[in-house]
Every structure is written in C-alpha cells, then in structure tokens.
Coordinates of N, CA and C in Angstrom, one line a residue:
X29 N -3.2 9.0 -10.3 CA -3.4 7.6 -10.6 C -4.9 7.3 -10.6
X30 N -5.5 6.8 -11.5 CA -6.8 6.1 -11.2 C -6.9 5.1 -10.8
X31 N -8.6 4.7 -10.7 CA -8.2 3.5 -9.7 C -8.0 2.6 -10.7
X32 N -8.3 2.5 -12.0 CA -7.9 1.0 -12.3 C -6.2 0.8 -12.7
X33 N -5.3 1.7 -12.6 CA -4.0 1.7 -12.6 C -3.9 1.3 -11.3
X34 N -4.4 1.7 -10.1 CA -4.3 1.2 -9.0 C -4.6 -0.3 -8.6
X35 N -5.6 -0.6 -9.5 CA -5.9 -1.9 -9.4 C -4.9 -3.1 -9.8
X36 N -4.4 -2.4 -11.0 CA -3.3 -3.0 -12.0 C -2.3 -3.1 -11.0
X37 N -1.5 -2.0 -10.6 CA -0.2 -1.9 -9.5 C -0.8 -3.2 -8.2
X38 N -1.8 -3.3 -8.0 CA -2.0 -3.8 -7.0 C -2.0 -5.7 -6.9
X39 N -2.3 -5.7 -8.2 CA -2.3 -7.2 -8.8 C -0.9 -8.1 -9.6
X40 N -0.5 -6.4 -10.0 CA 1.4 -6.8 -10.4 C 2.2 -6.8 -8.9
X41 N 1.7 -6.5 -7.7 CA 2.8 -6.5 -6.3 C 2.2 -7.8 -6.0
X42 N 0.9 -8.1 -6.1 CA 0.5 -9.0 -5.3 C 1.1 -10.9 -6.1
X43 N 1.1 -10.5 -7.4 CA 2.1 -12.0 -8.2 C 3.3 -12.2 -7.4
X44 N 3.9 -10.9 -7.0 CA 5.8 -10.2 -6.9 C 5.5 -11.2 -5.1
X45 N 4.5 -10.5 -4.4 CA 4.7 -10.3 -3.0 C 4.1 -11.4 -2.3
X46 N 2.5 -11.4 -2.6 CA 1.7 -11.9 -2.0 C 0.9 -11.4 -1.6
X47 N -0.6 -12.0 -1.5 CA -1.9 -11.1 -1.0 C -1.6 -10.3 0.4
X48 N -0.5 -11.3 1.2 CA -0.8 -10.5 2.9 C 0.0 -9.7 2.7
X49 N 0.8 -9.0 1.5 CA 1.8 -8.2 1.7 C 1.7 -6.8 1.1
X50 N 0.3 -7.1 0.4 CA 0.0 -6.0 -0.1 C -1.4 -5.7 -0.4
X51 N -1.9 -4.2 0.6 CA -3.1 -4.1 1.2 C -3.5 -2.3 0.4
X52 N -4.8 -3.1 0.3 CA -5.9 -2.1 -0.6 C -6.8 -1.8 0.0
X53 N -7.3 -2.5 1.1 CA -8.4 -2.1 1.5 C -8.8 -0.7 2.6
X54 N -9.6 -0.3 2.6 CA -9.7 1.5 2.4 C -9.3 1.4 4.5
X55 N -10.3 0.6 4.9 CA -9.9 0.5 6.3 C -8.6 0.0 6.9
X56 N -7.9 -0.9 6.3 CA -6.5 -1.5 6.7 C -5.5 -0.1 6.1
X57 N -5.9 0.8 5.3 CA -5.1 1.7 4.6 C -4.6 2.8 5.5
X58 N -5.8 2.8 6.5 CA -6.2 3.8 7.7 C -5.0 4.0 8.2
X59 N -4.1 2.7 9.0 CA -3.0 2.6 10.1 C -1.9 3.6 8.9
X60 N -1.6 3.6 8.0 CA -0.7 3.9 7.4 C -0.9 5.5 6.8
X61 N -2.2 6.1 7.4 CA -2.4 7.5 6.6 C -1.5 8.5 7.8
X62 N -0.5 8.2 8.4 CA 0.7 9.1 8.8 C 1.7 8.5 9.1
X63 N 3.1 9.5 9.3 CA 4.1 8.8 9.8 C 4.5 9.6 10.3
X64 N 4.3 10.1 11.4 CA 4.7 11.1 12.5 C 4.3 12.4 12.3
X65 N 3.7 12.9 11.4 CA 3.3 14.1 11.3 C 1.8 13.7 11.6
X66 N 1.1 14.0 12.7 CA -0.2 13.9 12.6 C -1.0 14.8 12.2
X67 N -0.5 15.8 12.0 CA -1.5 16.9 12.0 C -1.4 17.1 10.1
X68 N -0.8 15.8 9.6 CA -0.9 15.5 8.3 C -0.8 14.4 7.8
X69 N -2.6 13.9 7.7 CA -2.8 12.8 7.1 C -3.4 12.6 5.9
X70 N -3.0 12.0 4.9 CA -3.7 11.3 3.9 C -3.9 9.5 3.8
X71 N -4.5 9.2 3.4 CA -4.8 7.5 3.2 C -4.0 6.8 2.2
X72 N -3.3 6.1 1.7 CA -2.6 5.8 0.6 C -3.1 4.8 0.0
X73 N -3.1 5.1 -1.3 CA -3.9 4.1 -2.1 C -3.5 2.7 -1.9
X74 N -2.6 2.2 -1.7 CA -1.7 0.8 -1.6 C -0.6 0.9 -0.8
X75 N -0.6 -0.1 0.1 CA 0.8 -0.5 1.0 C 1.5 -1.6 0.3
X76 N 3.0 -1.7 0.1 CA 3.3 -2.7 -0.3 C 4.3 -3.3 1.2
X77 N 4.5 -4.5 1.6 CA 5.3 -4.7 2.6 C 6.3 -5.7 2.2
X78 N 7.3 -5.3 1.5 CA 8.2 -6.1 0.9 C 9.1 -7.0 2.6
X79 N 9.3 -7.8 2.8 CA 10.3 -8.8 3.5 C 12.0 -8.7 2.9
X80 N 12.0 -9.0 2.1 CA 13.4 -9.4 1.6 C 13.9 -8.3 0.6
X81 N 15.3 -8.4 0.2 CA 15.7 -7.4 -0.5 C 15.5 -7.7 -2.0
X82 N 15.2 -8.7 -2.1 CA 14.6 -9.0 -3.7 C 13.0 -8.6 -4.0
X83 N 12.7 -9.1 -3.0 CA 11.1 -8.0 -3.0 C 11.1 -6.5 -3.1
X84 N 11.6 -6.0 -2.0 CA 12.2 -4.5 -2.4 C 12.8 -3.9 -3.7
X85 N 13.2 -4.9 -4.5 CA 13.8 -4.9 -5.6 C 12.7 -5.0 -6.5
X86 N 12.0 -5.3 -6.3 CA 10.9 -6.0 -7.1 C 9.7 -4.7 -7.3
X87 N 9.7 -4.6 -6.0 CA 8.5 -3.7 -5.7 C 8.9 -2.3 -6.2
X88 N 10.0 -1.6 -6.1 CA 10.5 -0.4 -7.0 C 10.5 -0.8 -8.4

C-alpha cells in the first residue's frame, strides 16, 4: 500500500468510526507493533478500533 491509499483508508474509517478510533500516527502506532510475539515486530500503518458490531461491519 502506499501512503496515499493509506491516507484514503484512513479518512474512509475515520467518516465510518471517528477520529479517536482510528490512529495513524507513527508514535501511537508504536503500542500496537506486536501481539505477543516480541521477538517480531512491525509498526502498522493504521489501527482501526471499531466499538460495536456495525463498526466492525463497517470497518471490514
């Protein structure tokens, strides 16, 4: 993905979700570069944090 697809993905979640629900920025990105494997991290371009099952719905 580039970044301006990423930008796009990021502005179509954030209409769906909301700004506090969905995070781009390179240092808030940090907490989320593993999930129990430490000894393998990457940064992820975008968090989405859907609440409800229609958001979830939304966000896929």
């Amino acid at each position: 993905m580039t970044t301006t697809d990423i930008s796009t993905l990021a502005a179509t979640l954030r209409a769906v979700l909301g700004d506090a629900q969905v995070i781009s920025d390179r240092q808030e990105l940090r907490t989320y570069e593993c999930d129990g494997l430490a000894q393998y991290r990457v940064i992820p371009a975008l968090v989405a944090l859907p609440r409800t099952a229609a958001e979830c719905a939304a966000t896929v």
